[in-house]
PDB file of C-alpha atoms and ligand atoms in Angstrom:
ATOM      1  CA  MET S   1       0.000   0.000   0.000  1.00  0.00           C
ATOM      2  CA  LEU S   2       1.325   3.378  -0.918  1.00  0.00           C
ATOM      3  CA  ASN S   3       1.573   5.968   1.792  1.00  0.00           C
ATOM      4  CA  ARG S   4       1.350   9.698   1.347  1.00  0.00           C
ATOM      5  CA  ILE S   5       5.108  10.117   1.076  1.00  0.00           C
ATOM      6  CA  SER S   6       5.214   7.792  -1.933  1.00  0.00           C
ATOM      7  CA  ILE S   7       2.331   9.746  -3.408  1.00  0.00           C
ATOM      8  CA  ILE S   8       4.326  12.950  -3.079  1.00  0.00           C
ATOM      9  CA  ALA S   9       7.242  11.148  -4.734  1.00  0.00           C
ATOM     10  CA  ILE S  10       4.969  10.026  -7.568  1.00  0.00           C
ATOM     11  CA  ILE S  11       3.710  13.567  -8.077  1.00  0.00           C
ATOM     12  CA  THR S  12       7.257  14.899  -8.092  1.00  0.00           C
ATOM     13  CA  ILE S  13       8.315  12.342 -10.688  1.00  0.00           C
ATOM     14  CA  ALA S  14       5.231  13.151 -12.761  1.00  0.00           C
ATOM     15  CA  ILE S  15       6.115  16.833 -12.735  1.00  0.00           C
ATOM     16  CA  PHE S  16       9.761  16.416 -13.630  1.00  0.00           C
ATOM     17  CA  SER S  17       9.727  13.532 -16.060  1.00  0.00           C
ATOM     18  CA  LEU S  18       9.527  14.338 -19.734  1.00  0.00           C
ATOM     19  CA  ASN S  19       7.663  11.623 -21.562  1.00  0.00           C
ATOM     20  CA  SER S  20       8.586  10.589 -25.062  1.00  0.00           C
ATOM     21  CA  CYS S  21       5.524  11.597 -27.039  1.00  0.00           C
ATOM     22  CA  SER S  22       4.906  14.709 -25.044  1.00  0.00           C
ATOM     23  CA  SER S  23       6.085  18.184 -25.778  1.00  0.00           C
ATOM     24  CA  TRP S  24       5.161  19.878 -22.535  1.00  0.00           C
ATOM     25  CA  LEU S  25       5.763  19.470 -18.825  1.00  0.00           C
ATOM     26  CA  GLY S  26       3.683  19.811 -15.744  1.00  0.00           C
ATOM     27  CA  LYS S  27       1.257  16.895 -15.623  1.00  0.00           C
ATOM     28  CA  VAL S  28       0.096  16.020 -12.177  1.00  0.00           C
ATOM     29  CA  ASN S  29      -1.609  12.679 -11.769  1.00  0.00           C
ATOM     30  CA  ILE S  30      -2.521  11.868  -8.206  1.00  0.00           C
ATOM     31  CA  PHE S  31      -3.246   8.190  -8.877  1.00  0.00           C
ATOM     32  CA  PRO S  32      -0.835   5.345  -8.310  1.00  0.00           C
ATOM     33  CA  VAL S  33      -0.494   3.376 -11.576  1.00  0.00           C
ATOM     34  CA  GLU S  34      -2.180   0.314 -10.041  1.00  0.00           C
ATOM     35  CA  GLN S  35      -5.279   2.455  -9.710  1.00  0.00           C
ATOM     36  CA  ASP S  36      -5.464   2.778 -13.513  1.00  0.00           C
ATOM     37  CA  VAL S  37      -5.546  -1.003 -13.780  1.00  0.00           C
ATOM     38  CA  THR S  38      -8.200  -1.379 -11.075  1.00  0.00           C
ATOM     39  CA  LEU S  39     -10.377   1.373 -12.523  1.00  0.00           C
ATOM     40  CA  GLY S  40      -9.977  -0.009 -16.033  1.00  0.00           C
ATOM     41  CA  LYS S  41     -11.064  -3.445 -14.909  1.00  0.00           C
ATOM     42  CA  GLN S  42     -14.181  -1.996 -13.236  1.00  0.00           C
ATOM     43  CA  VAL S  43     -15.057   0.192 -16.208  1.00  0.00           C
ATOM     44  CA  SER S  44     -14.564  -2.674 -18.668  1.00  0.00           C
ATOM     45  CA  GLN S  45     -16.672  -5.074 -16.596  1.00  0.00           C
ATOM     46  CA  SER S  46     -19.529  -2.623 -16.329  1.00  0.00           C
ATOM     47  CA  PHE S  47     -19.323  -1.794 -20.050  1.00  0.00           C
ATOM     48  CA  GLU S  48     -19.332  -5.478 -20.995  1.00  0.00           C
ATOM     49  CA  GLN S  49     -22.256  -6.274 -18.728  1.00  0.00           C
ATOM     50  CA  GLY S  50     -24.244  -3.545 -20.417  1.00  0.00           C
ATOM     51  CA  ASN S  51     -23.246  -4.584 -23.937  1.00  0.00           C
ATOM     52  CA  ALA S  52     -22.825  -8.341 -23.548  1.00  0.00           C
ATOM     53  CA  SER S  53     -24.737  -9.304 -26.684  1.00  0.00           C
ATOM     54  CA  MET S  54     -22.550  -7.051 -28.857  1.00  0.00           C
ATOM     55  CA  ILE S  55     -19.127  -8.230 -27.700  1.00  0.00           C
ATOM     56  CA  MET S  56     -17.710 -10.639 -30.284  1.00  0.00           C
ATOM     57  CA  ASP S  57     -16.627 -13.899 -28.685  1.00  0.00           C
ATOM     58  CA  SER S  58     -12.844 -14.158 -28.881  1.00  0.00           C
ATOM     59  CA  SER S  59     -12.923 -17.970 -28.737  1.00  0.00           C
ATOM     60  CA  LYS S  60     -15.206 -18.179 -31.779  1.00  0.00           C
ATOM     61  CA  ASN S  61     -13.881 -15.335 -33.939  1.00  0.00           C
ATOM     62  CA  THR S  62     -10.297 -16.471 -33.854  1.00  0.00           C
ATOM     63  CA  VAL S  63      -9.207 -15.086 -37.235  1.00  0.00           C
ATOM     64  CA  VAL S  64     -10.147 -11.477 -36.530  1.00  0.00           C
ATOM     65  CA  TYR S  65      -8.913 -11.601 -32.952  1.00  0.00           C
ATOM     66  CA  ARG S  66      -5.567 -13.080 -33.987  1.00  0.00           C
ATOM     67  CA  TYR S  67      -5.306 -10.332 -36.593  1.00  0.00           C
ATOM     68  CA  ILE S  68      -6.102  -7.463 -34.258  1.00  0.00           C
ATOM     69  CA  TYR S  69      -3.866  -8.809 -31.492  1.00  0.00           C
ATOM     70  CA  GLY S  70      -1.109  -8.940 -34.113  1.00  0.00           C
ATOM     71  CA  ILE S  71      -1.495  -5.180 -34.598  1.00  0.00           C
ATOM     72  CA  ARG S  72      -1.382  -4.628 -30.846  1.00  0.00           C
ATOM     73  CA  ASP S  73       1.758  -6.765 -30.592  1.00  0.00           C
ATOM     74  CA  SER S  74       3.508  -4.764 -33.324  1.00  0.00           C
ATOM     75  CA  ILE S  75       2.895  -1.641 -31.249  1.00  0.00           C
ATOM     76  CA  LEU S  76       3.959  -3.213 -27.947  1.00  0.00           C
ATOM     77  CA  LYS S  77       7.089  -4.703 -29.529  1.00  0.00           C
ATOM     78  CA  THR S  78       8.445  -1.220 -30.171  1.00  0.00           C
ATOM     79  CA  ASN S  79       9.215  -1.149 -26.442  1.00  0.00           C
ATOM     80  CA  LEU S  80       8.162   2.477 -26.363  1.00  0.00           C
ATOM     81  CA  LEU S  81       5.351   1.898 -23.871  1.00  0.00           C
ATOM     82  CA  ILE S  82       6.414   2.031 -20.254  1.00  0.00           C
ATOM     83  CA  HIS S  83       3.229   0.208 -19.233  1.00  0.00           C
ATOM     84  CA  LYS S  84       3.765  -2.592 -21.746  1.00  0.00           C
ATOM     85  CA  ASN S  85       3.843  -5.230 -19.011  1.00  0.00           C
ATOM     86  CA  ASP S  86       1.660  -3.817 -16.259  1.00  0.00           C
ATOM     87  CA  PHE S  87      -1.437  -2.895 -18.290  1.00  0.00           C
ATOM     88  CA  ALA S  88      -3.909  -5.454 -19.646  1.00  0.00           C
ATOM     89  CA  TRP S  89      -3.846  -4.463 -23.359  1.00  0.00           C
ATOM     90  CA  ARG S  90      -6.828  -6.752 -23.855  1.00  0.00           C
ATOM     91  CA  ILE S  91      -8.971  -6.245 -26.949  1.00  0.00           C
ATOM     92  CA  ARG S  92     -12.688  -6.779 -27.471  1.00  0.00           C
ATOM     93  CA  ILE S  93     -14.429  -6.204 -30.786  1.00  0.00           C
ATOM     94  CA  ILE S  94     -17.927  -4.761 -30.568  1.00  0.00           C
ATOM     95  CA  GLN S  95     -20.343  -5.872 -33.231  1.00  0.00           C
ATOM     96  CA  ASN S  96     -22.012  -2.663 -34.286  1.00  0.00           C
ATOM     97  CA  ASP S  97     -21.580  -1.506 -37.869  1.00  0.00           C
ATOM     98  CA  THR S  98     -23.170   1.879 -37.236  1.00  0.00           C
ATOM     99  CA  ILE S  99     -20.428   3.169 -34.920  1.00  0.00           C
ATOM    100  CA  GLN S 100     -17.030   4.124 -36.359  1.00  0.00           C
ATOM    101  CA  ASN S 101     -15.150   4.284 -33.107  1.00  0.00           C
ATOM    102  CA  ALA S 102     -12.646   2.708 -30.766  1.00  0.00           C
ATOM    103  CA  PHE S 103     -11.694   3.473 -27.196  1.00  0.00           C
ATOM    104  CA  CYS S 104      -9.396   2.305 -24.457  1.00  0.00           C
ATOM    105  CA  THR S 105     -10.036   2.396 -20.703  1.00  0.00           C
ATOM    106  CA  PRO S 106      -7.355   3.203 -18.135  1.00  0.00           C
ATOM    107  CA  GLY S 107      -5.124   0.177 -17.669  1.00  0.00           C
ATOM    108  CA  GLY S 108      -5.445  -0.825 -21.323  1.00  0.00           C
ATOM    109  CA  TYR S 109      -8.813  -2.458 -22.047  1.00  0.00           C
ATOM    110  CA  ILE S 110      -9.239  -1.768 -25.753  1.00  0.00           C
ATOM    111  CA  TYR S 111     -12.582  -1.739 -27.605  1.00  0.00           C
ATOM    112  CA  VAL S 112     -12.951  -1.559 -31.378  1.00  0.00           C
ATOM    113  CA  TYR S 113     -16.295  -1.341 -33.182  1.00  0.00           C
ATOM    114  CA  THR S 114     -16.879  -3.379 -36.347  1.00  0.00           C
ATOM    115  CA  GLY S 115     -18.205  -0.137 -37.859  1.00  0.00           C
ATOM    116  CA  LEU S 116     -14.708   1.342 -37.583  1.00  0.00           C
ATOM    117  CA  MET S 117     -12.978  -1.765 -38.938  1.00  0.00           C
ATOM    118  CA  LYS S 118     -15.253  -1.801 -41.991  1.00  0.00           C
ATOM    119  CA  TYR S 119     -14.857   1.947 -42.521  1.00  0.00           C
ATOM    120  CA  LEU S 120     -11.055   1.933 -42.546  1.00  0.00           C
ATOM    121  CA  GLU S 121      -9.138   1.127 -45.706  1.00  0.00           C
ATOM    122  CA  GLY S 122      -5.923  -0.459 -44.507  1.00  0.00           C
ATOM    123  CA  GLU S 123      -4.218  -2.143 -41.590  1.00  0.00           C
ATOM    124  CA  ASP S 124      -2.034   0.958 -41.139  1.00  0.00           C
ATOM    125  CA  GLN S 125      -5.143   3.025 -40.418  1.00  0.00           C
ATOM    126  CA  LEU S 126      -6.421   0.571 -37.817  1.00  0.00           C
ATOM    127  CA  ALA S 127      -2.940   0.434 -36.276  1.00  0.00           C
ATOM    128  CA  GLY S 128      -2.855   4.250 -36.210  1.00  0.00           C
ATOM    129  CA  VAL S 129      -6.221   4.507 -34.471  1.00  0.00           C
ATOM    130  CA  MET S 130      -5.322   1.739 -32.011  1.00  0.00           C
ATOM    131  CA  GLY S 131      -2.031   3.493 -31.299  1.00  0.00           C
ATOM    132  CA  HIS S 132      -3.947   6.689 -30.560  1.00  0.00           C
ATOM    133  CA  GLU S 133      -6.341   4.903 -28.178  1.00  0.00           C
ATOM    134  CA  MET S 134      -3.607   2.887 -26.475  1.00  0.00           C
ATOM    135  CA  ALA S 135      -1.749   6.165 -25.922  1.00  0.00           C
ATOM    136  CA  HIS S 136      -4.655   7.521 -23.859  1.00  0.00           C
ATOM    137  CA  ALA S 137      -4.135   4.572 -21.465  1.00  0.00           C
ATOM    138  CA  GLU S 138      -0.330   4.599 -21.611  1.00  0.00           C
ATOM    139  CA  LYS S 139      -0.219   8.337 -20.872  1.00  0.00           C
ATOM    140  CA  ARG S 140      -2.927   7.910 -18.210  1.00  0.00           C
ATOM    141  CA  HIS S 141      -5.130  10.636 -19.620  1.00  0.00           C
ATOM    142  CA  SER S 142      -8.255   9.446 -17.764  1.00  0.00           C
ATOM    143  CA  THR S 143      -6.735   9.612 -14.316  1.00  0.00           C
ATOM    144  CA  ASP S 144      -5.086  12.901 -15.318  1.00  0.00           C
ATOM    145  CA  ALA S 145      -8.509  14.245 -16.228  1.00  0.00           C
ATOM    146  CA  MET S 146     -10.031  12.876 -13.022  1.00  0.00           C
ATOM    147  CA  THR S 147      -7.329  14.584 -10.982  1.00  0.00           C
ATOM    148  CA  ARG S 148      -8.049  17.844 -12.774  1.00  0.00           C
ATOM    149  CA  GLU S 149     -11.781  17.519 -12.521  1.00  0.00           C
ATOM    150  CA  PHE S 150     -12.194  16.363  -8.938  1.00  0.00           C
ATOM    151  CA  GLY S 151      -9.073  17.740  -7.311  1.00  0.00           C
ATOM    152  CA  ALA S 152      -6.197  15.931  -5.659  1.00  0.00           C
ATOM    153  CA  ASN S 153      -7.496  16.196  -2.108  1.00  0.00           C
ATOM    154  CA  LEU S 154     -10.838  14.585  -2.753  1.00  0.00           C
ATOM    155  CA  LEU S 155      -9.240  11.789  -4.745  1.00  0.00           C
ATOM    156  CA  LEU S 156      -6.634  11.108  -2.060  1.00  0.00           C
ATOM    157  CA  GLU S 157      -9.450  10.762   0.449  1.00  0.00           C
ATOM    158  CA  LEU S 158     -11.226   8.372  -1.871  1.00  0.00           C
ATOM    159  CA  ILE S 159      -8.165   6.262  -2.688  1.00  0.00           C
ATOM    160  CA  PHE S 160      -6.937   5.985   0.875  1.00  0.00           C
ATOM    161  CA  GLY S 161     -10.124   6.556   2.834  1.00  0.00           C
ATOM    162  CA  GLN S 162     -13.137   4.396   3.528  1.00  0.00           C
ATOM    163  CA  ASN S 163     -15.419   5.689   0.844  1.00  0.00           C
ATOM    164  CA  LYS S 164     -14.574   3.289  -1.993  1.00  0.00           C
ATOM    165  CA  ALA S 165     -18.113   3.421  -3.359  1.00  0.00           C
ATOM    166  CA  GLN S 166     -17.709   7.012  -4.405  1.00  0.00           C
ATOM    167  CA  LEU S 167     -14.498   6.214  -6.267  1.00  0.00           C
ATOM    168  CA  LEU S 168     -16.314   3.472  -8.136  1.00  0.00           C
ATOM    169  CA  GLN S 169     -19.028   5.924  -9.020  1.00  0.00           C
ATOM    170  CA  ILE S 170     -16.462   8.305 -10.472  1.00  0.00           C
ATOM    171  CA  ALA S 171     -14.828   5.428 -12.326  1.00  0.00           C
ATOM    172  CA  THR S 172     -18.058   4.395 -14.001  1.00  0.00           C
ATOM    173  CA  GLY S 173     -18.502   7.964 -15.213  1.00  0.00           C
ATOM    174  CA  LEU S 174     -15.031   7.746 -16.716  1.00  0.00           C
ATOM    175  CA  ALA S 175     -16.189   6.782 -20.173  1.00  0.00           C
ATOM    176  CA  GLN S 176     -17.987  10.118 -20.428  1.00  0.00           C
ATOM    177  CA  LEU S 177     -14.928  12.093 -19.346  1.00  0.00           C
ATOM    178  CA  GLU S 178     -13.534  14.086 -22.233  1.00  0.00           C
ATOM    179  CA  PHE S 179      -9.838  14.350 -22.889  1.00  0.00           C
ATOM    180  CA  GLY S 180      -8.484  17.809 -23.527  1.00  0.00           C
ATOM    181  CA  ARG S 181      -6.903  19.095 -26.679  1.00  0.00           C
ATOM    182  CA  ASP S 182      -3.387  18.487 -25.320  1.00  0.00           C
ATOM    183  CA  ALA S 183      -4.192  14.860 -24.551  1.00  0.00           C
ATOM    184  CA  GLU S 184      -5.513  14.363 -28.091  1.00  0.00           C
ATOM    185  CA  THR S 185      -2.344  15.856 -29.566  1.00  0.00           C
ATOM    186  CA  GLU S 186      -0.184  13.699 -27.331  1.00  0.00           C
ATOM    187  CA  ALA S 187      -2.111  10.580 -28.371  1.00  0.00           C
ATOM    188  CA  ASP S 188      -1.691  11.531 -32.055  1.00  0.00           C
ATOM    189  CA  ASN S 189       2.041  12.044 -31.514  1.00  0.00           C
ATOM    190  CA  CYS S 190       2.411   8.674 -29.804  1.00  0.00           C
ATOM    191  CA  SER S 191       0.567   7.011 -32.673  1.00  0.00           C
ATOM    192  CA  VAL S 192       3.101   8.431 -35.157  1.00  0.00           C
ATOM    193  CA  ASP S 193       6.132   7.712 -32.941  1.00  0.00           C
ATOM    194  CA  TRP S 194       5.102   4.144 -32.209  1.00  0.00           C
ATOM    195  CA  LEU S 195       4.081   3.226 -35.766  1.00  0.00           C
ATOM    196  CA  TYR S 196       7.344   4.746 -36.985  1.00  0.00           C
ATOM    197  CA  GLN S 197       9.115   1.838 -35.275  1.00  0.00           C
ATOM    198  CA  THR S 198       6.906  -0.769 -36.997  1.00  0.00           C
ATOM    199  CA  ALA S 199       6.433  -1.886 -40.608  1.00  0.00           C
ATOM    200  CA  TYR S 200       3.315   0.289 -40.871  1.00  0.00           C
ATOM    201  CA  ASN S 201       2.852   3.584 -42.631  1.00  0.00           C
ATOM    202  CA  PRO S 202       3.512   5.786 -39.566  1.00  0.00           C
ATOM    203  CA  ILE S 203       0.672   8.201 -40.316  1.00  0.00           C
ATOM    204  CA  GLY S 204      -2.085   5.628 -40.614  1.00  0.00           C
ATOM    205  CA  ALA S 205      -4.225   7.616 -38.174  1.00  0.00           C
ATOM    206  CA  ALA S 206      -3.962  10.687 -40.426  1.00  0.00           C
ATOM    207  CA  GLY S 207      -5.376   8.629 -43.301  1.00  0.00           C
ATOM    208  CA  PHE S 208      -8.420   7.949 -41.164  1.00  0.00           C
ATOM    209  CA  PHE S 209      -8.876  11.654 -40.366  1.00  0.00           C
ATOM    210  CA  GLU S 210      -8.622  12.585 -44.026  1.00  0.00           C
ATOM    211  CA  LYS S 211     -11.253  10.052 -44.972  1.00  0.00           C
ATOM    212  CA  ILE S 212     -13.546  11.343 -42.244  1.00  0.00           C
ATOM    213  CA  GLN S 213     -13.103  14.945 -43.358  1.00  0.00           C
ATOM    214  CA  LYS S 214     -14.065  14.024 -46.884  1.00  0.00           C
ATOM    215  CA  GLU S 215     -17.148  12.139 -45.761  1.00  0.00           C
ATOM    216  CA  LYS S 216     -18.032  13.905 -42.557  1.00  0.00           C
ATOM    217  CA  ASN S 217     -21.762  13.892 -42.999  1.00  0.00           C
ATOM    218  CA  LYS S 218     -21.944  10.168 -43.510  1.00  0.00           C
ATOM    219  CA  ILE S 219     -20.815   8.864 -40.135  1.00  0.00           C
ATOM    220  CA  ASN S 220     -21.166   9.394 -36.395  1.00  0.00           C
ATOM    221  CA  ILE S 221     -18.375  11.613 -35.150  1.00  0.00           C
ATOM    222  CA  PRO S 222     -16.093   9.373 -33.116  1.00  0.00           C
ATOM    223  CA  GLU S 223     -14.170  10.184 -29.950  1.00  0.00           C
ATOM    224  CA  PHE S 224     -11.056  11.225 -31.904  1.00  0.00           C
ATOM    225  CA  LEU S 225     -12.867  14.218 -33.319  1.00  0.00           C
ATOM    226  CA  SER S 226     -15.273  15.086 -30.564  1.00  0.00           C
ATOM    227  CA  THR S 227     -12.825  17.086 -28.471  1.00  0.00           C
ATOM    228  CA  HIS S 228     -11.101  18.875 -31.277  1.00  0.00           C
ATOM    229  CA  PRO S 229     -12.728  21.257 -33.708  1.00  0.00           C
ATOM    230  CA  ASP S 230     -10.122  20.974 -36.440  1.00  0.00           C
ATOM    231  CA  PRO S 231      -9.127  17.504 -37.681  1.00  0.00           C
ATOM    232  CA  GLY S 232      -7.231  19.158 -40.538  1.00  0.00           C
ATOM    233  CA  HIS S 233      -4.860  20.636 -38.014  1.00  0.00           C
ATOM    234  CA  ARG S 234      -4.325  17.221 -36.498  1.00  0.00           C
ATOM    235  CA  VAL S 235      -3.480  15.715 -39.894  1.00  0.00           C
ATOM    236  CA  GLU S 236      -0.954  18.518 -40.428  1.00  0.00           C
ATOM    237  CA  ASN S 237       0.537  17.962 -36.986  1.00  0.00           C
ATOM    238  CA  MET S 238       0.957  14.225 -37.590  1.00  0.00           C
ATOM    239  CA  LYS S 239       2.480  14.749 -41.034  1.00  0.00           C
ATOM    240  CA  LYS S 240       4.923  17.282 -39.631  1.00  0.00           C
ATOM    241  CA  ARG S 241       5.962  14.938 -36.838  1.00  0.00           C
ATOM    242  CA  TRP S 242       6.462  12.187 -39.406  1.00  0.00           C
ATOM    243  CA  SER S 243       8.591  14.376 -41.690  1.00  0.00           C
ATOM    244  CA  ASP S 244      10.635  15.681 -38.726  1.00  0.00           C
ATOM    245  CA  LYS S 245      11.503  12.070 -37.971  1.00  0.00           C
ATOM    246  CA  GLY S 246      12.669  11.446 -41.545  1.00  0.00           C
ATOM    247  CA  SER S 247       9.509  10.636 -43.545  1.00  0.00           C
ATOM    248  CA  LYS S 248      10.051   6.878 -43.448  1.00  0.00           C
ATOM    249  CA  GLN S 249       7.540   5.124 -45.698  1.00  0.00           C
ATOM    250  CA  GLY S 250       5.699   2.148 -44.342  1.00  0.00           C
ATOM    251  CA  GLN S 251       3.155  -0.369 -45.518  1.00  0.00           C
ATOM    252  CA  THR S 252      -0.624  -0.134 -45.563  1.00  0.00           C
ATOM    253  CA  PHE S 253      -1.244  -3.926 -45.806  1.00  0.00           C
ATOM    254  CA  THR S 254      -4.463  -3.177 -47.658  1.00  0.00           C
ATOM    255  CA  ASP S 255      -4.895  -6.627 -49.234  1.00  0.00           C
ATOM    256  CA  ARG S 256      -4.668  -8.640 -46.057  1.00  0.00           C
ATOM    257  CA  TYR S 257      -6.833  -6.047 -44.320  1.00  0.00           C
ATOM    258  CA  LYS S 258      -9.601  -6.585 -46.886  1.00  0.00           C
ATOM    259  CA  ARG S 259      -9.254 -10.361 -46.486  1.00  0.00           C
ATOM    260  CA  MET S 260      -9.633 -10.054 -42.709  1.00  0.00           C
ATOM    261  CA  LEU S 261     -12.841  -8.032 -43.142  1.00  0.00           C
ATOM    262  CA  ASN S 262     -14.477 -11.061 -44.772  1.00  0.00           C
ATOM    263  CA  TYR S 263     -14.348 -12.800 -41.395  1.00  0.00           C
ATOM    264  CA  LEU S 264     -16.450 -10.113 -39.696  1.00  0.00           C
ATOM    265  CA  PRO S 265     -20.203 -10.716 -39.454  1.00  0.00           C
ATOM    266  CA  LYS S 266     -21.977  -9.305 -42.528  1.00  0.00           C
TER     267      LYS S 266
HETATM  268 ZN1   ZN K 301      -8.397  10.505 -28.412  1.00  0.00          ZN
END
């Protein structure tokens, strides 16, 4: 169990450590990392109870799950994620063709809608979006946002005090918590940095944004766009980051992506 002195140490480290995808300092996250895992588990359980009939069974849909876990593994194998081994990084595919979205809880429970998979045009785009979502967990944006929203003192009382029920209540509201603009930029940057170390086209996520901009009236606006008014700016930012790193070309794996789609329910 962490005592208050370790918490102060954690805060100090959070303030003074510069993380790889980030371009600014000064994050203060009051939560111990284990709390991200616990909260994530609770949020994922409550989400899955509420959407049980839509979660695709991983023991029956082995082809698509093997495929999507392969993408996750390519990202984790870069060794750029400090929570590679202590977060779950578990994936569930949600069978709903009308939603073009993906999200990731604290502690790395990843959810991808079939609507997004069918909308995207290549494996690089799915990898880019997954990288973006995984970055929200890796960079602990939810517990950052909770610290900002509820204040350190209240949260310390909840983590170390008797009132666990209230913490659970906050955790279940987590899915509705919006990330700020800075968090979105950081997640975009991580997506480019991580994919840059794989075989993928490093700006796969930008390809998704461009497609959405072209067809914006046709789909539900997903999480990636909801907190940022200007996706064009995000595409520019990702392309600049990619060219600053040396403009390495990567693969889109379009053919095998299309083959995988045949294994999704029609
Ligand atoms: Zn995001």
